[in-house]
Coordinates of C-alpha atoms and ligand atoms in Angstrom, one line a residue:
M23 CA 126.5 78.1 142.2
S24 CA 125.7 78.5 138.4
E25 CA 122.4 79.9 137.6
T26 CA 120.0 77.3 136.2
F27 CA 117.4 77.8 133.5
K28 CA 114.6 75.6 132.2
A29 CA 115.0 73.6 129.0
I30 CA 113.3 70.9 127.0
L31 CA 115.6 68.0 126.3
V32 CA 115.0 65.2 123.7
S33 CA 116.8 62.0 124.5
R34 CA 117.0 58.5 122.9
D35 CA 117.6 55.2 124.7
A36 CA 119.6 52.2 123.5
D37 CA 116.7 51.0 121.4
K38 CA 116.5 54.4 119.7
K39 CA 113.2 55.2 121.5
Q40 CA 112.8 58.9 121.8
S41 CA 111.6 60.7 125.0
V42 CA 111.1 64.4 125.8
A43 CA 111.4 66.0 129.2
M44 CA 111.5 69.4 130.9
T45 CA 114.8 69.9 132.8
D46 CA 117.1 72.5 134.3
L47 CA 120.4 73.3 132.7
T48 CA 123.3 75.7 133.4
E49 CA 125.4 77.6 130.9
A50 CA 128.1 74.9 131.3
D51 CA 125.7 72.4 129.7
L52 CA 125.4 74.4 126.5
M53 CA 127.3 73.6 123.3
E54 CA 130.2 75.6 121.8
G55 CA 129.7 79.0 120.4
D56 CA 131.0 82.6 120.7
V57 CA 127.8 84.3 121.7
T58 CA 125.4 83.5 124.6
V59 CA 121.9 84.8 124.3
A60 CA 119.1 85.1 126.9
V61 CA 116.1 83.7 124.9
E62 CA 113.1 86.0 125.3
A63 CA 110.8 84.4 122.7
T64 CA 110.6 81.4 120.5
T65 CA 108.0 79.6 118.4
V66 CA 106.8 76.2 117.3
N67 CA 107.4 75.5 113.6
Y68 CA 106.3 72.3 111.7
K69 CA 109.9 71.1 111.9
D70 CA 109.9 71.6 115.7
G71 CA 106.7 69.5 115.8
L72 CA 108.5 66.7 113.8
A73 CA 111.5 67.0 116.1
I74 CA 109.6 66.7 119.4
T75 CA 107.2 64.0 118.3
G76 CA 109.9 62.1 116.5
K77 CA 107.7 61.8 113.4
A78 CA 110.7 62.6 111.2
P79 CA 114.5 62.4 111.8
V80 CA 115.0 66.1 112.4
I81 CA 117.2 65.6 115.5
R82 CA 120.6 64.2 114.6
R83 CA 122.5 64.6 117.9
W84 CA 121.5 63.2 121.2
P85 CA 120.4 64.4 123.7
L86 CA 119.3 67.8 122.2
V87 CA 117.5 70.9 123.1
P88 CA 115.1 71.4 120.2
G89 CA 113.8 74.7 118.8
I90 CA 115.0 76.2 115.5
D91 CA 114.2 79.8 116.1
F92 CA 114.7 82.4 118.9
A93 CA 114.9 86.1 119.6
G94 CA 116.6 87.5 122.6
T95 CA 119.4 89.6 124.0
V96 CA 123.1 88.9 124.0
I97 CA 124.5 88.4 127.5
S98 CA 128.1 87.6 126.5
S99 CA 130.1 87.6 123.3
S100 CA 133.6 87.0 122.1
N101 CA 132.5 87.7 118.5
P102 CA 133.5 91.1 117.3
D103 CA 130.1 91.6 115.6
W104 CA 128.0 91.3 118.8
R105 CA 128.1 93.0 122.2
K106 CA 126.2 92.5 125.5
G107 CA 122.7 94.0 125.2
D108 CA 122.4 93.5 121.4
K109 CA 118.9 92.3 120.3
V110 CA 119.2 89.3 117.9
I111 CA 117.3 86.7 116.0
L112 CA 118.3 83.2 115.0
N113 CA 116.6 81.0 112.4
G114 CA 118.0 77.6 111.4
W115 CA 121.6 76.8 110.8
G116 CA 121.0 73.4 112.3
V117 CA 120.1 74.9 115.6
G118 CA 117.4 72.5 117.2
E119 CA 118.7 69.7 114.8
T120 CA 122.4 69.2 115.6
H121 CA 123.1 72.2 118.0
F122 CA 121.3 72.9 121.2
G123 CA 118.3 75.1 120.3
A124 CA 115.7 77.6 121.4
Y125 CA 113.7 75.7 124.0
A126 CA 115.9 76.9 126.9
G127 CA 116.4 80.1 128.8
R128 CA 119.8 80.5 127.3
A129 CA 121.4 79.6 123.9
R130 CA 125.0 79.6 122.9
V131 CA 125.6 79.8 119.2
K132 CA 128.0 81.1 116.5
G133 CA 127.8 84.8 116.1
D134 CA 127.8 84.4 112.3
W135 CA 124.3 82.7 112.6
L136 CA 122.7 85.7 114.2
V137 CA 120.9 88.7 112.6
P138 CA 120.0 91.9 114.3
L139 CA 116.4 92.4 115.4
P140 CA 115.0 94.9 112.9
E141 CA 114.1 98.4 114.1
G142 CA 110.4 98.5 115.2
I143 CA 110.1 94.7 115.6
S144 CA 110.0 93.2 119.1
A145 CA 111.3 89.7 120.1
H146 CA 107.7 88.6 120.3
D147 CA 106.9 89.9 116.7
A148 CA 110.1 88.3 115.4
M149 CA 108.9 84.9 116.6
A150 CA 105.4 85.5 115.3
V151 CA 107.3 85.7 112.0
G152 CA 109.8 82.9 112.8
T153 CA 111.3 80.6 110.3
A154 CA 107.9 80.0 108.7
G155 CA 107.4 83.7 108.1
Y156 CA 111.0 84.4 107.0
T157 CA 110.6 81.4 104.6
A158 CA 107.4 83.0 103.2
M159 CA 109.4 86.1 102.6
L160 CA 112.1 84.1 100.8
C161 CA 109.4 82.7 98.6
V162 CA 108.0 86.1 97.8
M163 CA 111.5 87.4 97.0
A164 CA 112.1 84.4 94.7
L165 CA 108.8 85.1 92.8
E166 CA 109.8 88.8 92.4
R167 CA 113.2 87.9 91.1
H168 CA 111.4 85.8 88.5
G169 CA 109.3 88.8 87.5
I170 CA 106.1 87.5 89.1
L171 CA 105.0 90.9 90.4
S172 CA 101.4 91.8 91.4
D173 CA 100.4 92.8 87.8
R174 CA 101.3 89.4 86.4
G175 CA 98.1 87.7 87.7
P176 CA 96.9 85.8 90.7
V177 CA 99.3 83.9 93.1
V178 CA 98.1 80.8 94.8
V179 CA 99.2 79.9 98.4
T180 CA 98.8 76.3 99.6
G181 CA 98.6 75.3 103.2
A182 CA 97.3 78.8 103.6
A183 CA 96.0 78.6 107.2
G184 CA 99.4 77.3 108.3
G185 CA 102.4 79.3 109.4
V186 CA 104.2 79.8 106.1
G187 CA 100.8 80.1 104.3
S188 CA 99.4 82.8 106.7
V189 CA 102.4 85.0 106.5
A190 CA 102.7 84.5 102.7
V191 CA 99.0 85.6 102.3
S192 CA 99.6 88.7 104.4
I193 CA 102.8 89.8 102.7
L194 CA 101.4 89.1 99.1
S195 CA 98.2 91.0 99.8
S196 CA 100.1 94.0 101.3
L197 CA 102.2 94.1 98.1
G198 CA 99.0 94.2 96.0
Y199 CA 98.8 90.7 94.7
H200 CA 95.5 88.9 94.0
V201 CA 96.0 86.0 96.4
I202 CA 94.2 82.7 96.0
A203 CA 94.4 80.8 99.4
S204 CA 94.1 77.1 99.4
T205 CA 93.1 75.4 102.6
G206 CA 91.7 72.2 104.0
R207 CA 90.0 74.1 106.7
N208 CA 87.0 75.8 105.1
A209 CA 86.1 77.3 108.5
E210 CA 89.2 79.4 108.2
S211 CA 88.0 81.3 105.1
P212 CA 87.0 84.4 107.1
Y213 CA 90.5 84.4 108.7
L214 CA 92.2 84.1 105.3
I215 CA 90.1 86.9 103.8
D216 CA 91.0 89.1 106.8
L217 CA 94.6 88.4 106.1
G218 CA 94.1 89.7 102.5
A219 CA 93.1 86.6 100.4
A220 CA 91.0 87.6 97.4
E221 CA 89.7 84.0 97.0
V222 CA 89.7 80.9 99.1
I223 CA 89.7 77.5 97.5
S224 CA 89.4 74.0 99.0
R225 CA 92.6 72.0 99.2
D226 CA 90.6 69.1 97.6
E227 CA 90.8 70.9 94.3
L228 CA 94.6 70.3 94.4
S229 CA 95.0 67.0 96.2
Q230 CA 94.1 64.5 93.4
P231 CA 96.8 63.2 91.0
A232 CA 97.6 66.0 88.6
K233 CA 97.2 66.1 84.8
P234 CA 100.4 67.1 83.0
L235 CA 98.7 70.4 82.1
A236 CA 95.4 71.8 83.3
K237 CA 93.6 75.1 82.8
E238 CA 95.8 78.1 83.6
R239 CA 94.7 79.6 86.9
W240 CA 97.6 81.6 88.3
A241 CA 100.8 83.3 87.4
G242 CA 102.7 82.0 90.5
G243 CA 102.4 80.0 93.7
I244 CA 103.9 79.5 97.1
D245 CA 103.6 75.9 98.1
S246 CA 104.3 74.5 101.6
V247 CA 102.5 71.2 100.9
G248 CA 104.4 69.3 98.2
S249 CA 103.2 66.0 96.6
H250 CA 100.0 66.1 94.5
T251 CA 99.3 69.6 95.6
L252 CA 102.5 71.0 94.2
A253 CA 102.0 68.9 91.0
N254 CA 98.6 70.5 90.5
V255 CA 99.8 74.0 91.3
L256 CA 102.5 73.5 88.6
S257 CA 100.0 72.1 86.0
M258 CA 97.7 75.1 86.6
T259 CA 100.4 77.8 86.4
S260 CA 100.1 80.1 83.3
Y261 CA 102.7 80.5 80.6
G262 CA 106.1 81.8 82.0
G263 CA 104.9 81.6 85.6
A264 CA 106.8 80.3 88.6
V265 CA 106.2 78.4 91.8
A266 CA 108.2 78.7 95.0
A267 CA 108.3 75.3 96.7
C268 CA 109.3 75.3 100.4
G269 CA 107.5 72.5 102.2
L270 CA 106.3 69.0 102.5
A271 CA 103.3 69.1 104.8
G272 CA 101.4 66.9 102.4
G273 CA 104.3 64.7 101.3
M274 CA 107.9 64.7 100.1
D275 CA 107.2 63.3 96.7
L276 CA 106.4 65.2 93.5
P277 CA 104.3 63.1 91.2
S278 CA 104.4 65.5 88.3
S279 CA 105.6 65.6 84.6
V280 CA 107.9 67.9 82.7
A281 CA 104.9 69.3 80.7
P282 CA 104.6 72.6 82.7
F283 CA 108.3 73.3 82.3
I284 CA 108.7 72.4 78.6
L285 CA 105.3 73.5 77.2
R286 CA 104.6 76.5 79.4
G287 CA 108.0 77.6 80.5
V288 CA 107.0 77.4 84.1
S289 CA 109.8 77.5 86.7
L290 CA 110.0 75.6 90.0
L291 CA 111.9 77.7 92.5
G292 CA 113.4 75.8 95.4
I293 CA 113.5 77.6 98.8
D294 CA 115.7 76.7 101.7
S295 CA 115.8 78.9 104.8
V296 CA 118.1 76.8 107.0
M297 CA 121.4 77.4 105.2
A298 CA 120.5 80.6 103.4
P299 CA 123.5 83.0 103.3
K300 CA 123.6 85.9 105.8
A301 CA 123.0 88.6 103.1
V302 CA 119.8 86.8 102.0
R303 CA 118.6 86.7 105.6
L304 CA 119.3 90.3 106.2
E305 CA 117.4 91.3 103.1
A306 CA 114.5 89.0 104.0
W307 CA 114.3 90.5 107.5
R308 CA 114.6 94.0 106.1
R309 CA 111.6 93.2 103.8
I310 CA 109.6 91.8 106.7
G311 CA 110.1 95.0 108.6
A312 CA 109.0 97.0 105.5
D313 CA 106.2 94.8 104.0
L314 CA 104.5 92.8 106.8
D315 CA 101.6 94.6 108.5
L316 CA 102.2 94.2 112.3
Q317 CA 98.4 94.2 112.9
K318 CA 98.0 91.3 110.6
L319 CA 100.9 89.6 112.2
A320 CA 99.2 90.0 115.6
S321 CA 96.0 88.5 114.2
L322 CA 97.7 85.5 112.7
S323 CA 99.6 84.5 115.8
T324 CA 98.7 83.1 119.2
T325 CA 100.9 83.2 122.3
I326 CA 101.6 80.3 124.6
G327 CA 103.9 79.7 127.6
F328 CA 107.0 77.5 127.7
D329 CA 105.1 74.7 129.4
N330 CA 102.7 74.4 126.4
I331 CA 105.5 73.8 123.8
M332 CA 105.0 70.0 123.7
D333 CA 101.3 70.2 123.2
A334 CA 101.7 72.8 120.4
A335 CA 104.3 70.5 118.8
R336 CA 101.8 67.6 118.6
D337 CA 99.1 69.9 117.3
I338 CA 101.2 71.4 114.5
V339 CA 102.0 67.9 113.2
D340 CA 98.3 67.1 113.3
G341 CA 97.5 70.2 111.2
K342 CA 95.6 71.8 114.1
I343 CA 97.5 75.0 114.5
R344 CA 96.3 78.2 112.7
G345 CA 98.9 80.7 111.7
R346 CA 101.8 81.1 114.0
V347 CA 102.5 80.3 117.6
V348 CA 104.7 82.5 119.7
V349 CA 106.3 81.2 123.0
D350 CA 107.0 83.9 125.5
M351 CA 109.7 82.7 127.8
Ligands
NDP415 P1 102.0 74.4 109.4 O1 101.7 73.1 110.0 O2 101.8 75.6 110.2 O3 101.3 74.6 108.0 C1 101.2 73.5 107.1 C2 99.8 73.6 106.5 O4 99.8 72.7 105.4 C3 98.7 73.2 107.4 O5 98.3 74.2 108.2 C4 97.6 72.8 106.4 O6 97.1 74.0 105.9 C5 98.5 72.2 105.2 N1 98.5 70.7 105.3 C6 98.9 70.0 106.4 N2 98.8 68.7 106.0 C7 98.4 68.6 104.8 C8 98.0 67.6 103.9 N3 98.2 66.3 104.2 N4 97.6 67.9 102.6 C9 97.5 69.2 102.2 N5 97.8 70.2 103.1 C10 98.2 69.9 104.3 O7 103.6 74.3 109.0 P2 104.6 75.5 108.6 O8 103.8 76.5 107.9 O9 105.5 75.8 109.8 O10 105.5 74.7 107.5 C11 104.9 74.3 106.3 C12 105.9 73.4 105.5 O11 107.0 74.2 105.1 C13 106.4 72.3 106.4 O12 106.6 71.2 105.5 C14 107.8 72.8 106.8 O13 108.7 71.7 107.0 C15 108.2 73.6 105.6 N6 109.2 74.6 105.8 C16 110.3 74.7 105.0 C17 111.2 75.6 105.2 C18 112.4 75.7 104.3 O14 113.4 76.2 104.6 N7 112.2 75.1 103.1 C19 111.2 76.6 106.3 C20 109.9 76.5 107.0 C21 109.0 75.6 106.8 P3 95.5 74.2 105.6 O15 94.9 73.7 106.9 O16 95.3 75.6 105.3 O17 95.1 73.3 104.5

């Protein structure tokens, strides 16, 4: 008899009403792919929260195992790049959206989607980073490419106590930036300062409708909030600065003007992690291995068990999760 493993399955009835259940699957239930991985750790990202709660149409194939990130060990492969025993990470590529994802004991995926687990990083650490942390690194790399290095002036991080935000604060501070952390949770100020923030500001300062231009406060920004927050960050960016935009936790709109772009030469840098090419992923994970302090990573993450994924999914959508959540299988 085939070995079973536990999984979370999201289904939809004829009226398109979504339901979520724990179930047992076998490898025969998995979707097509040339590499099968024993999942050792996963995580709960904001997108996973949206998928499980059904708050946004993340899932586009029914029924589906959600979960956009995993780390684990290859158990079988017909892909020349991977062999049994290889330690691998997967982030994105539609996994947990259109392809069976991480919330199962096994995952079968395309080998081209996998990257090797960097030296010195465990499966647990890799999921403490997860898509949120890898995206934070993509944002840092985009600012660097634009010449926003630590000597150019402060960098603001919005949604700072969240997953992308916490990792961004840690990486930027390790690289010597003066980090201004914006949060709606004032009680998290000591946490953000421990991660390396030089200043903590209230999210209220950035949540009202933005003026076309406001006083210049920072050389750059990493924004995971969108909407008025991103508009304010842009209007407060100094001449020639840049803002990496990766999220929509506060809204998908951007009620801004062209003033920061045409009067201050500010650049808006769009960041997508899901379809990022393999070379970019490999560089981001190399940089994570080099520039992310593992002690800070441990302090910004909490660990839960497989049975707690659904609760964490609801909490992250309600803005109640601090930092990153790791799921040990
Ligand atoms: P989290 O929920 O961990 O963090 C989001 C943070 O945003 C919250 O912790 C909170 O921070 C802040 N926030 C939440 N709601 C609001 C609001 N209404 N107004 C202002 N601030 C708010 O999520 P993640 O860090 O995992 O993801 C953040 C965003 O980035 C999401 O939109 C996600 O979809 C996106 N993302 C995009 C990726 C890409 O490829 N472009 C990849 C990964 C994530 P605080 O309490 O400190 O104010």
